[in-house]
Coordinates of C-alpha atoms and ligand atoms in Angstrom, one line a residue:
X1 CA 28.3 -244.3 20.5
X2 CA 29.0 -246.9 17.8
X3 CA 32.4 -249.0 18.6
X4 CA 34.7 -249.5 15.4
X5 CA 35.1 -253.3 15.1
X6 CA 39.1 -252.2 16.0
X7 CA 38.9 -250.6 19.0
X8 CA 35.7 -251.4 20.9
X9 CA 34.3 -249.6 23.6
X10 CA 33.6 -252.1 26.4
X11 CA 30.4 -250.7 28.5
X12 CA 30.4 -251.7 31.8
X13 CA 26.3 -252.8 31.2
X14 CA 24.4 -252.4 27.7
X15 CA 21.0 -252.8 28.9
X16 CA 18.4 -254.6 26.8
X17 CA 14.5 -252.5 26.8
X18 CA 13.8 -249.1 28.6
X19 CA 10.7 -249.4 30.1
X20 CA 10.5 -248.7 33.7
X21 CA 13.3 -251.4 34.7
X22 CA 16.1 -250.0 32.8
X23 CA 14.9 -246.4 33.3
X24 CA 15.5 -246.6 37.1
X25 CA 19.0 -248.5 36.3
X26 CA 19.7 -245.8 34.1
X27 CA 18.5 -243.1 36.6
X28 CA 21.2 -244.8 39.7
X29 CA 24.0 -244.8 37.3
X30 CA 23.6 -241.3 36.7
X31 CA 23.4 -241.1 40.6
X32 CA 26.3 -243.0 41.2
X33 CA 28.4 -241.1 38.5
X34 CA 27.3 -238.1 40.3
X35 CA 28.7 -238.6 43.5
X36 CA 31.9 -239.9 42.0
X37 CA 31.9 -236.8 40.2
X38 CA 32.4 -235.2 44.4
X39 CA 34.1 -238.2 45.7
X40 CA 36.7 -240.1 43.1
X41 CA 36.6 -243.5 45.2
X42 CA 33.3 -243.9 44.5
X43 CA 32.6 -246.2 41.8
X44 CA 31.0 -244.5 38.5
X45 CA 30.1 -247.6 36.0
X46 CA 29.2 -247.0 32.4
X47 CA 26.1 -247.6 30.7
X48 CA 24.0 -247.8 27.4
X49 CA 20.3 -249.2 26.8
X50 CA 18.9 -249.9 23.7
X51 CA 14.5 -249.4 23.1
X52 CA 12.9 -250.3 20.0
X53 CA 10.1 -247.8 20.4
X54 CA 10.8 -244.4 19.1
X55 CA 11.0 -242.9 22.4
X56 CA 10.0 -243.6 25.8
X57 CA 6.2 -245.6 25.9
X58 CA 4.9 -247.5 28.9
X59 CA 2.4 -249.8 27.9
X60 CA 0.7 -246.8 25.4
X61 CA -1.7 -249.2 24.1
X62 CA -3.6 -249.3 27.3
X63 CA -3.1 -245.4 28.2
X64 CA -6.7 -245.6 28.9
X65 CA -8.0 -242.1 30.2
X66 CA -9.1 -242.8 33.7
X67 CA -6.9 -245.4 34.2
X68 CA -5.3 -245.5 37.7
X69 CA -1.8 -247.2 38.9
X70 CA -2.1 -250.2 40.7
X71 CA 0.5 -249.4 42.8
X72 CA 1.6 -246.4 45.6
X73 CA 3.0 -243.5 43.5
X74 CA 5.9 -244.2 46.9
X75 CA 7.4 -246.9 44.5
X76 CA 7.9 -244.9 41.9
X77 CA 12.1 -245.5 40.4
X78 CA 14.0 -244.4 43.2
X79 CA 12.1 -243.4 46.5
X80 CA 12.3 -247.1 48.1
X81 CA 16.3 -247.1 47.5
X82 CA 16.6 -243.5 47.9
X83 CA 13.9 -241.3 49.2
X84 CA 15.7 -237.7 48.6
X85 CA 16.5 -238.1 45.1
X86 CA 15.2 -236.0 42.9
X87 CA 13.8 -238.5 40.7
X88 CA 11.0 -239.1 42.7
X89 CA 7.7 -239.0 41.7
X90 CA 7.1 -236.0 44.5
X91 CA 10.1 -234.0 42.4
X92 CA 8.3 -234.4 39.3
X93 CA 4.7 -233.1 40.2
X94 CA 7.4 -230.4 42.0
X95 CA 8.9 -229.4 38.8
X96 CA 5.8 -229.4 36.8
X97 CA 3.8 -227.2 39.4
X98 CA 1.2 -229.7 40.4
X99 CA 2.6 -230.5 44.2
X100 CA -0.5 -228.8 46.3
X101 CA -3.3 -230.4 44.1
X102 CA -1.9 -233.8 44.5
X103 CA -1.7 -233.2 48.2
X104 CA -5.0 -232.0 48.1
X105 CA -6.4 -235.0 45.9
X106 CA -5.3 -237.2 48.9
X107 CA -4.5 -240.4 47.1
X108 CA -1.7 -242.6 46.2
X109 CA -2.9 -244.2 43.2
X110 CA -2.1 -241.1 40.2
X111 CA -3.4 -241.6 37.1
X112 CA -1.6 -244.1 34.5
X113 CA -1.6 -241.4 32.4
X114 CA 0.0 -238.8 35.3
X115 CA 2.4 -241.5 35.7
X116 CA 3.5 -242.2 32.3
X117 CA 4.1 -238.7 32.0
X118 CA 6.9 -239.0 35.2
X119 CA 8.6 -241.8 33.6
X120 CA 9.0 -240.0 30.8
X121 CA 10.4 -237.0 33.0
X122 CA 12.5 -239.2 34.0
X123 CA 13.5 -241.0 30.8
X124 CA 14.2 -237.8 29.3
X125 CA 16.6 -236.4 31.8
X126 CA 19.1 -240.0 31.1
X127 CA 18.2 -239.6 28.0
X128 CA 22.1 -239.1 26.8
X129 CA 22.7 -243.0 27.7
X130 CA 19.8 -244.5 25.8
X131 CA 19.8 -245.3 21.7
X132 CA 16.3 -245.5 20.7
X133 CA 14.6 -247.3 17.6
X134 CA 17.1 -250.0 18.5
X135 CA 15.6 -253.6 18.1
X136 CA 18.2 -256.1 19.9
X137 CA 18.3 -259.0 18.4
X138 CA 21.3 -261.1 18.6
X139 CA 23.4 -261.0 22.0
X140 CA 27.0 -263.0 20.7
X141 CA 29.4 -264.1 23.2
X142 CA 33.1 -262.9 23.0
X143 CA 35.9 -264.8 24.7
X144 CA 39.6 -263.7 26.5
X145 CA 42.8 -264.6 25.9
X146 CA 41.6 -267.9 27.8
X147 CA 38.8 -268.6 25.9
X148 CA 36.0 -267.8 28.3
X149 CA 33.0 -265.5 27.5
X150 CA 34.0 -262.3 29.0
X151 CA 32.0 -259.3 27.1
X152 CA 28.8 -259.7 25.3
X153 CA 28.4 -258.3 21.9
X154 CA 24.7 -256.5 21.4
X155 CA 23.3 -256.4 18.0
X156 CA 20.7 -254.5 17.5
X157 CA 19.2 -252.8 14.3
X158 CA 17.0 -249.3 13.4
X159 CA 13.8 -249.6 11.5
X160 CA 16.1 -249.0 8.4
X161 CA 17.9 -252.2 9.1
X162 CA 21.3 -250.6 9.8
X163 CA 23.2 -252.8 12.6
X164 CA 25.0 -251.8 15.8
X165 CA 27.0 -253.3 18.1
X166 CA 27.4 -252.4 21.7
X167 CA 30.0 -254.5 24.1
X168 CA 29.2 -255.0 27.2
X169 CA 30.9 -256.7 30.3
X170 CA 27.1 -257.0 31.9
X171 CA 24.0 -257.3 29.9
X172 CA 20.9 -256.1 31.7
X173 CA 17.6 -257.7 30.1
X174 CA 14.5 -255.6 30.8
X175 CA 12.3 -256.6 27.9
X176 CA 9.3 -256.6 29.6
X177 CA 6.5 -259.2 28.8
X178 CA 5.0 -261.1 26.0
X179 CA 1.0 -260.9 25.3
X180 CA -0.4 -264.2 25.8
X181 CA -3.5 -265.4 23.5
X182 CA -5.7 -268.3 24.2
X183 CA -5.2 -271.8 22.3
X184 CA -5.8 -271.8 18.8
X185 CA -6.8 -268.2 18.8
X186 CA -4.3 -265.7 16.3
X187 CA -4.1 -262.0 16.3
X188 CA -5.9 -260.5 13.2
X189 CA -7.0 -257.4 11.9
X190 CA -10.4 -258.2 13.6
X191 CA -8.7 -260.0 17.1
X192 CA -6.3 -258.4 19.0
X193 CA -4.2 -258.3 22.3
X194 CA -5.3 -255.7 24.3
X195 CA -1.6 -254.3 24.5
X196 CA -2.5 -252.8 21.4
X197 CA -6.3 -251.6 22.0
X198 CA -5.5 -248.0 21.8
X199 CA -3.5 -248.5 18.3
X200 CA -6.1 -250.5 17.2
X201 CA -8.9 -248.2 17.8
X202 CA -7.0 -245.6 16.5
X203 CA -6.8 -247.1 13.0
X204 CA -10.0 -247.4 12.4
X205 CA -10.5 -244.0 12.4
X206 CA -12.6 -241.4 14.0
X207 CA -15.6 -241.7 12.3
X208 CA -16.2 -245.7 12.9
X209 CA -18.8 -246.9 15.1
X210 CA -18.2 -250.6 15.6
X211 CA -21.4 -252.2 17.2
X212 CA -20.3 -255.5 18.9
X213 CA -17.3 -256.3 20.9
X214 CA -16.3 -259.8 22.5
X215 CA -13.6 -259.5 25.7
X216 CA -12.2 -262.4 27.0
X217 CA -10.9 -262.7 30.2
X218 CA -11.1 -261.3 34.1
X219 CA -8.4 -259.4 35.0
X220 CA -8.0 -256.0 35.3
X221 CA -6.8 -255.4 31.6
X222 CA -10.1 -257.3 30.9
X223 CA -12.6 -254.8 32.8
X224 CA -10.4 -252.1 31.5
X225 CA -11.3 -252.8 28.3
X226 CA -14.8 -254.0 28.5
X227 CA -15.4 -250.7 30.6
X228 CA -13.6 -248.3 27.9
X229 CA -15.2 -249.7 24.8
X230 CA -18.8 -249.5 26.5
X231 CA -18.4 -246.0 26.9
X232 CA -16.6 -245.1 24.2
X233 CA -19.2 -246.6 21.5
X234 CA -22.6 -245.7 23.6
X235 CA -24.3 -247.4 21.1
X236 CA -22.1 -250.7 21.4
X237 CA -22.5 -254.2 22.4
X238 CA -19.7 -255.5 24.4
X239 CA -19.5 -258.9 25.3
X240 CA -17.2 -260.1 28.5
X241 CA -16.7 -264.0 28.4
X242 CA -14.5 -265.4 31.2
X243 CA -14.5 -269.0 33.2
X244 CA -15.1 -267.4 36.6
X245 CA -18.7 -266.9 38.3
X246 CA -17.8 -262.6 38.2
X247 CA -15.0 -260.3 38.5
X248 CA -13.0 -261.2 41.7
X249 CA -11.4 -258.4 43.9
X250 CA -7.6 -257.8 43.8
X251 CA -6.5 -258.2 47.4
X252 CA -5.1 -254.7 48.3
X253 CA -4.9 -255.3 52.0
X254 CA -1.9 -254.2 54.3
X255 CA -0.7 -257.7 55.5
X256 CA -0.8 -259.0 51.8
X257 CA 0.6 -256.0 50.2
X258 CA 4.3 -257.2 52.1
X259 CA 4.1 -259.8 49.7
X260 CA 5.6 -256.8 47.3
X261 CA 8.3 -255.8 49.7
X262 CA 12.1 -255.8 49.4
X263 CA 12.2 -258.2 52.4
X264 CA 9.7 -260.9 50.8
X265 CA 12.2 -261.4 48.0
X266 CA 14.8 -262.8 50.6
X267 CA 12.0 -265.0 52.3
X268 CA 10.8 -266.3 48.5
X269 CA 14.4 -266.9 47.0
X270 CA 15.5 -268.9 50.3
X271 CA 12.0 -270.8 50.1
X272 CA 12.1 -274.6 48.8
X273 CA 10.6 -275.0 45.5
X274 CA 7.0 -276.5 46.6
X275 CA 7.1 -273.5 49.4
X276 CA 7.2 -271.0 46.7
X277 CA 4.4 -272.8 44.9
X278 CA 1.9 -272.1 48.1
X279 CA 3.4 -268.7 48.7
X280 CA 2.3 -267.5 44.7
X281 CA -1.2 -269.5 45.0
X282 CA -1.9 -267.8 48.5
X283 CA -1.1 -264.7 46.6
X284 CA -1.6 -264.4 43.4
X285 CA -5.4 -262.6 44.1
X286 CA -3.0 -259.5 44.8
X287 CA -2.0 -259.3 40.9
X288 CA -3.3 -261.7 38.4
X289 CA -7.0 -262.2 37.3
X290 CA -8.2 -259.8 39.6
X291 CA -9.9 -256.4 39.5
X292 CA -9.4 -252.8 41.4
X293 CA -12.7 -253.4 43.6
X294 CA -14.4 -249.5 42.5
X295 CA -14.0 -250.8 38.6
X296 CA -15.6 -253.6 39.4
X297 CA -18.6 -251.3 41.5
X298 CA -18.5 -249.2 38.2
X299 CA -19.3 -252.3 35.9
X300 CA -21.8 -253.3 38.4
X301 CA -23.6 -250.4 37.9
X302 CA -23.8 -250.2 34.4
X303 CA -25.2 -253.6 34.0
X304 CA -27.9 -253.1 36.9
X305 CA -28.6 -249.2 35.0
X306 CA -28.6 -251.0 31.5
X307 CA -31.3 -253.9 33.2
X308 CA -33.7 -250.9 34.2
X309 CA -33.7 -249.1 30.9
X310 CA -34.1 -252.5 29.2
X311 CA -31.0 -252.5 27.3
X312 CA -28.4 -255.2 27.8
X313 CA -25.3 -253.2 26.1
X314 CA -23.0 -255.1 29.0
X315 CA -23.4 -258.3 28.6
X316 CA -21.3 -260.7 31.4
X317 CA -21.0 -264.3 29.7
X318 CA -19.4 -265.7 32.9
X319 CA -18.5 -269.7 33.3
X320 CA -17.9 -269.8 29.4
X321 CA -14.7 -269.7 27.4
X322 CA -14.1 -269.5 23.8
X323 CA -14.1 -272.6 22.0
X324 CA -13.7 -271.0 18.9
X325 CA -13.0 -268.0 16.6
X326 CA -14.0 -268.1 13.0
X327 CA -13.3 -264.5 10.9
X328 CA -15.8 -263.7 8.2
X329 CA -15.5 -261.2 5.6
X330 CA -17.6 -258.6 7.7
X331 CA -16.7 -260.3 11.3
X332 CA -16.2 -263.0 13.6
X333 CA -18.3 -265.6 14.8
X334 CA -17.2 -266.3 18.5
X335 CA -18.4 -269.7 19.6
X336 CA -18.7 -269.3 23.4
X337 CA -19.1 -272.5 24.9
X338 CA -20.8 -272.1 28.6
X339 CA -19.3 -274.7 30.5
X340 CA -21.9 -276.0 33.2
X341 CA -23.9 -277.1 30.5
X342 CA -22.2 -277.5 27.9
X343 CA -23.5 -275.2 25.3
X344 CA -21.9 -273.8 22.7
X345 CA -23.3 -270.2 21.2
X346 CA -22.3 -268.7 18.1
X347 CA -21.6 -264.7 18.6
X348 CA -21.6 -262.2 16.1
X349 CA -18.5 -259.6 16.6
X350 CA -16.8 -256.9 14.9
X351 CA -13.7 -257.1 17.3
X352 CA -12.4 -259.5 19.4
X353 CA -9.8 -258.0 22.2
X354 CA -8.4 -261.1 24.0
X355 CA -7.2 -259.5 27.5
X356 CA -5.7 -262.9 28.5
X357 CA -2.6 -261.7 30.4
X358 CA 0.7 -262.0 29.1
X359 CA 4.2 -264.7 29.6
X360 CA 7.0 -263.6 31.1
X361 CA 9.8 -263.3 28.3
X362 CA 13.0 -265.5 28.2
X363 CA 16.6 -264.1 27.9
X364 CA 17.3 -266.9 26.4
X365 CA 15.7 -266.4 22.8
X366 CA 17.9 -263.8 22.0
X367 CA 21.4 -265.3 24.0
X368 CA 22.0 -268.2 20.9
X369 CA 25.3 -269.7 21.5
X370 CA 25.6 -268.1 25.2
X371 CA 22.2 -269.6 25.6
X372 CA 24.0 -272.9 26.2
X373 CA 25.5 -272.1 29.3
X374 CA 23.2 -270.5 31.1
X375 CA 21.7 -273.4 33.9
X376 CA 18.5 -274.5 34.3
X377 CA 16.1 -275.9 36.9
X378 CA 14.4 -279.3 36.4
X379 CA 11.0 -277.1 35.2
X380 CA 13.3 -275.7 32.3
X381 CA 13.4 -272.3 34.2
X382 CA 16.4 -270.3 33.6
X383 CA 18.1 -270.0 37.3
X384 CA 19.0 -267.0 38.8
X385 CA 21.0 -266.3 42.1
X386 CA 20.1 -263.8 44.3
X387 CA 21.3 -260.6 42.7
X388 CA 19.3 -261.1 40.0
X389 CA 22.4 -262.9 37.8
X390 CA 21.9 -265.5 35.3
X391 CA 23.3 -268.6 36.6
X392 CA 26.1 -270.2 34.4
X393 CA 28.5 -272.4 33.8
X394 CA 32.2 -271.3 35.1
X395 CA 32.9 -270.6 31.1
X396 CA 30.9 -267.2 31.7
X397 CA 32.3 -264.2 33.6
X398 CA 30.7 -261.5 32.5
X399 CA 27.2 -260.7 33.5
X400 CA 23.8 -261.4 32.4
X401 CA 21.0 -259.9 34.7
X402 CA 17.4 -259.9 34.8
X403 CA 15.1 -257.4 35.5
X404 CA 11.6 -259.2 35.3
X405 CA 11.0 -263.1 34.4
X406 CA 12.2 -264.0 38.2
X407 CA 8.6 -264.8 39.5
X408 CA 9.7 -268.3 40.0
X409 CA 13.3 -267.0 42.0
X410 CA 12.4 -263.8 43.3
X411 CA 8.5 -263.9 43.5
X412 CA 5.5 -261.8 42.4
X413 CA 6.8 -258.2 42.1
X414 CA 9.1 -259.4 39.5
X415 CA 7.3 -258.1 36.5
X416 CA 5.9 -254.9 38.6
X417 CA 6.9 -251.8 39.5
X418 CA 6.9 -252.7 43.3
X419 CA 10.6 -253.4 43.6
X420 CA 12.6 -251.9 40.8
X421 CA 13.8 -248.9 42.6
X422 CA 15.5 -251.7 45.2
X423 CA 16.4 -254.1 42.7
X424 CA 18.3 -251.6 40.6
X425 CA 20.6 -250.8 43.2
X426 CA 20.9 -254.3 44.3
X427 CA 21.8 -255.1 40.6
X428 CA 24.7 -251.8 40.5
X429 CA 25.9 -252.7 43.6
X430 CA 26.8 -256.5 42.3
X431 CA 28.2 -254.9 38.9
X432 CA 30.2 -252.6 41.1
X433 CA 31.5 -255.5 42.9
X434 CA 32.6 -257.8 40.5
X435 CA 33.8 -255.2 38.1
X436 CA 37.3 -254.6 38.9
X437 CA 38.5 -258.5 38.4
X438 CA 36.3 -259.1 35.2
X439 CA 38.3 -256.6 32.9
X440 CA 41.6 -258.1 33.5
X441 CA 42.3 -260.2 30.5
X442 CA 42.3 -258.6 26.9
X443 CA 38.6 -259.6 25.0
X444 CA 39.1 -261.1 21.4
X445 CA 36.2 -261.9 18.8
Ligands
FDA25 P1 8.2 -252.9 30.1 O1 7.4 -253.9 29.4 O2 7.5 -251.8 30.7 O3 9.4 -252.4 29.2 C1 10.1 -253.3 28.4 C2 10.7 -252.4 27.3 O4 11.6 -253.2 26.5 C3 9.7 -251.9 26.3 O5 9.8 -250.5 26.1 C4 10.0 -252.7 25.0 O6 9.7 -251.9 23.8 C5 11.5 -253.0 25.2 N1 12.0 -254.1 24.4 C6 11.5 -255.4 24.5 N2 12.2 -256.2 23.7 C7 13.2 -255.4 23.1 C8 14.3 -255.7 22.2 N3 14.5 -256.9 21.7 N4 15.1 -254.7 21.9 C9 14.9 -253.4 22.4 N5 13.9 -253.1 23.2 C10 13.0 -254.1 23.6 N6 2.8 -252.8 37.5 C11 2.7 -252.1 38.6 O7 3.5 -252.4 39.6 N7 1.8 -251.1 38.8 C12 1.0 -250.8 37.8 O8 0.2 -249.9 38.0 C13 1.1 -251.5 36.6 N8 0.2 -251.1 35.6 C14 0.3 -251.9 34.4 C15 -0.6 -251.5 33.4 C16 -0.6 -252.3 32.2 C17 -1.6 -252.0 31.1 C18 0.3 -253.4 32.1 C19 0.3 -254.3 30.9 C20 1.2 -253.7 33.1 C21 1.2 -252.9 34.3 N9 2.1 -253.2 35.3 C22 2.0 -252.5 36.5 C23 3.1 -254.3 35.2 C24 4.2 -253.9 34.2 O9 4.9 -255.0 33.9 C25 5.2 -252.9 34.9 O10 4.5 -251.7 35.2 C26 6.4 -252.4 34.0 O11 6.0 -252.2 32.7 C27 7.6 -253.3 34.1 O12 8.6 -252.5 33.5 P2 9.7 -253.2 32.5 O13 10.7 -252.1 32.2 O14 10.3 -254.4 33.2 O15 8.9 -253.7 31.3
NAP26 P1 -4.1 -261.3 34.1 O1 -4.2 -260.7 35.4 O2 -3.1 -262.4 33.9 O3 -5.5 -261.8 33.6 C1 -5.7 -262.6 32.5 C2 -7.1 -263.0 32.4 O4 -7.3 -263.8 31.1 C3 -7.6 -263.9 33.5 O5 -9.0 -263.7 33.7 C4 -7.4 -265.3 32.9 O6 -8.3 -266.3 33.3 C5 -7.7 -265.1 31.4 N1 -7.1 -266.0 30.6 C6 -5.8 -266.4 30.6 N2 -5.5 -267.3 29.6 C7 -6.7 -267.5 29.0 C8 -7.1 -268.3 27.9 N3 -6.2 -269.1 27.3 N4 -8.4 -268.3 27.5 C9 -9.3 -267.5 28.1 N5 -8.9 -266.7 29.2 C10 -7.7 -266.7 29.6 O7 -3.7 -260.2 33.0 P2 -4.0 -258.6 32.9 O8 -5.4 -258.4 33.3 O9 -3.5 -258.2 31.6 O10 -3.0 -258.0 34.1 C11 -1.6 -258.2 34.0 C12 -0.9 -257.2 34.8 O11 -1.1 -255.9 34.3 C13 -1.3 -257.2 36.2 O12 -0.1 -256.9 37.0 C14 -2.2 -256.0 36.3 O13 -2.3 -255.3 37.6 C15 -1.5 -255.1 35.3 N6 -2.5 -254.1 34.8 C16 -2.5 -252.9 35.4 C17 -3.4 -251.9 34.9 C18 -3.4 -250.5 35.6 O14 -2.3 -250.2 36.1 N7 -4.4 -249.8 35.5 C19 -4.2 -252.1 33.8 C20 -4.1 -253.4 33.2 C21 -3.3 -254.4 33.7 P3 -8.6 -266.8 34.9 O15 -9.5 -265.7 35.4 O16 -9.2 -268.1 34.7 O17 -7.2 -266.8 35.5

C-alpha cells in the first residue's frame, strides 16, 4: 500500500482513526464497491484508514464487565442507512449463533462488551483497507498545475518510527475524542483518566488491593467507575466527589431521543447560532453528566446496604469539587472543598480516577499549513457545511471531512454512535459527487 514518492497512488479518501466512524465508512465502501462489482455505472471509490492501536479497540479501557450500550443495538454501522446489509448487528449475533437468546433476552441495550465484539466482526471483515499501528501525524497539502491544494499527503508512523505516506483526494478525520482533566490537575501514575481505568488496574497486578479511591465527576463514566472499583476491591473505600446534589437521570424518553435522529441534524445545522445554544441546553440531560437510571438504583442501594451494616465503603461527597491534588510518596492527598460552606477536607487516596468527560478533538492540530485555510466561526470553531466538509477557502478542492467534533454544526449525536450509519453514506455520497471534476489537473509536491 505504500506509494513510491514517483508514482503516487491517489486514494480517493485516506481516513484518519478506525473506531466506529471510519469502520462504518469503511464497511459502505466495500458496499458500494460491491454493487459496482454487478453494475459498472455505479460508482466504486477507493479507500485506506490508518489506527494507531494495534488492532481494532473501542474504548477498551472502559470494557467494564456489565457495562451496557447507551444506545439501541438498531444503530449499530449500517441498519439506519441500510437495514438488509449484512453488517448489522442482527447478522453478527446470526453468524456467531447467538440470534434466539438475544430474542429471548428482550432488550436493545447489548452488552459493551457484546458490542465491541460486533465492531470487531465488523472491522475484521474490511480489514484489507485498514493499516494499523499507524499514528497520523502530519496531514501536508499538495497543489496542481495551478497551484491549489488538490490531494492531501498523510504521514503517519509505526511504533518503530518508520514513516508512510498515503495521498488522498478526501481526508476523513475520525479521531475520536480527547480525555478532559480538571484545572490544575495532571495525569500520574497515581491519577488517571478513566479512559485508561482498565490498563491502569491492570498494571498493578493481580495481587494489589488498593484501599481508597477518589472519583470525580457525575456522569455515567463516573458511576461506572465508582460502581466497578467498589466491587472489585470489597474491601475498598471509594470516594465520589461531584458539584451536583446526586446522580441525575439521563433522559431516555421517546420525544427526546429524536434529538439523535437523522432528521434533527437538518433542523440543528439550519438553526441560528443562539437557537442551537437552547436546543443543546434543553438536551444535553440525554448525554452529558447524566447516569443510566438502574446504575444509579444500583449505587443507591449499596450506600443504603453499606448504612445498615455500618460501613460507609461508598461514600457520595456531593456539592464539593477538588480544589487540589497533592501526590505523596505513598498517595495523594485530595483536598475536597464542599462548596455551600466552604470547607476544604484533606482525603487520603491511593488512586485518583478523574471521570471528567472528554473535548471534542480539532482537525486542525494535525492540518499545519492546510490549517490556514480552513474558515472559522466568530467562537474559533472550525465551520462545517452540511455534508460534513471542512469549510475553506476556494484554494482547497479536495476534501476534508469530519466525522465527530460537529456538535456545534450538526448537534449532539456527533461524537455518538446514533448517526454514523447515516452520516457515512451522506459523506460517500458527497465524495461520489464531487469526485469526477477534482482529479482533473495533474498533482505536484
Ligand atoms: P473513537 O474514539 O471510537 O475512535 C477514534 C479512533 O481514532 C481510535 O481508535 C483512535 O485510536 C484513533 N486515532 C485517534 N487519533 C489518531 C491518529 N492521530 N492516528 C491514527 N489513529 C488515531 N456512544 C453511543 O452512541 N453509545 C454508547 O453506548 C457509547 N458508549 C460509550 C462508552 C464509553 C466508555 C465512551 C468513552 C464513549 C461512548 N460513546 C457511546 C461515545 C463514543 O464517542 C462513540 O461510541 C464512538 O466511540 C465514536 O466513534 P469514533 O470512531 O468517532 O471515535
Ligand atoms: P460527561 O458526561 O461529560 O460527564 C463528565 C462529568 O465530569 C460531569 O459530572 C461533569 O460535571 C464533571 N466534570 C467535568 N469537568 C470537570 C472538572 N473540571 N472538575 C470536576 N468535574 C468535572 O462524561 P462521561 O461520563 O465520560 O460520558 C461521556 C460520553 O461517554 C457520554 O456520551 C456517555 O454516554 C458515554 N459513556 C457511555 C458508557 C456506556 O456506554 N456504558 C460508559 C461511559 C461513558 P457536571 O456534572 O457539573 O457537568
Amino acid at each position: 500500500m505504500t506509494p513510491t514518492p514517483a508514482s503516487p497512488q491517489v486514494h480517493d479518501l485516506v481516513g484518519i482513526g478506525f473506531g466506529p466512524s471510519n469502520v462504518a465508512l469503511a464497511v459502505a465502501l466495500r458496499e458500494q464497491r460491491e454493487r459496482a462489482a454487478a453494475d459498472p455505472a455505479a460508482p466504486a471509490l477507493s479507500g485506506v484508514f490508518l489506527e494507531r492501536q494495534p488492532e481494532f479497540g473501542w474504548h477498551r479501557g472502559m470494557l467494564l464487565d456489565d457495562a451496557t450500550m447507551q444506545v439501541s443495538f438498531l444503530k449499530d454501522l449500517v441498519t439506519t442507512r441500510d437495514p438488509a446489509s449484512d453488517f448489522s448487528f442482527l447478522s453478527y449475533l446470526h453468524q456467531v449463533g447467538r440470534l434466539h437468546d438475544f430474542i429471548n433476552h428482550k432488550t436493545l441495550f447489548p452488552l459493551r462488551s457484546e458490542f465491541h465484539d460486533y465492531l470487531a466482526w465488523c472491522a475484521q471483515r474490511v480489514a484489507d483497507q485498514v493499516g494499523y499501528h499507524r499514528e497520523v501525524f502530519a496531514v501536508e497539502p499538495v497543489r496542481d498545475g495551478g497551484g491549489r491544494i488538490s490531494r492531501l499527503d498523510v504521514l503517519s508512523r509505526d511504533p518503530a518510527g518508520a514513516v508512510r505516506r498515503d495521498r488522498a483526494r478526501n481526508v476523513v478525520f475520525a479521531p475520536g475524542l480527547t480525555p478532559r482533566m480538571p484545572e490544575g490537575v495532571e495525569a500520574s501514575a497515581r491519577v488517571w483518566h478513566n479512559e485508561h481505568l482498565l490498563h491502569r488496574l491492570a498494571e498493578l497486578g493481580p495481587d494489589a488491593r488498593p484501599a481508597r479511591f477518589v472519583v470525580v465527576g457525575a456522569g455515567q463514566s463516573a458511576a461506572e467507575v465508582a460502581d466497578h472499583l467498589y466491587q472489585r476491591f470489597p474491601g475498598a473505600r471509594v470516594d465520589a466527589v461531584f458539584a451536583r446534589y446526586g446522580y441525575s437521570p439521563s433522559d431516555d424518553s421517546s420525544f427526546a431521543n429524536r434529538i439523535f435522529d437523522p432528521e434533527a441534524v437538518d433542523t440543528f445545522f439550519d438553526a441560528p447560532r443562539e437557537v442551537k445554544a437552547e436546543i443543546m441546553g434543553y438536551h444535553r440531560n440525554t448525554n452529558y453528566s447524566v447516569v443510566d437510571p438502574d446504575l444509579i438504583d444500583a449505587l443507591y442501594r449499596r450506600v443504603y446496604q453499606d448504612k445498615v451494616r455500618g460501613t460507609e465503603r461508598l461514600r457520595l461527597l456531593n456539592t464539593s469539587r477538588v480544589a487540589e491534588v497533592d501526590e505523596t510518596g505513598s498517595g495523594v492527598t485530595v483536598t475536597v472543598e464542599h462548596l455551600p460552606s466552604g470547607k476544604h477536607t484533606p482525603i487520603e487516596a491511593d488512586y485518583v480516577v478523574c471521570a471528567t468527560g472528554y473535548h471534542p478533538s480539532d482537525p486542525r492540530g494535525l492540518l499545519g499549513e492546510v490549517a490556514r485555510h480552513c474558515l472559522a466561526d466568530d467562537a474559533g470553531r472550525p465551520m462545517v457545511q452540511r455534508d460534513y466538509r471542512l469549510a475553506t477557502t476556494d484554494e482547497v478542492t479536495c476534501g476534508i471531512y469530519l466525522q465527530g467534533g460537529t456538535e456545534h454544526t450538526h448537534g449532539i449525536s456527533s461524537s455518538l454512535l446514533s448517526n454514523v450509519a447515516v452520516r457515512v453514506g451522506e459523506i460517500l455520497a458527497s465524495i461520489g459527487a464531487r469526485s469526477t471534476a477534482v482529479d482533473a489537473v495533474p498533482a505536484q509536491r
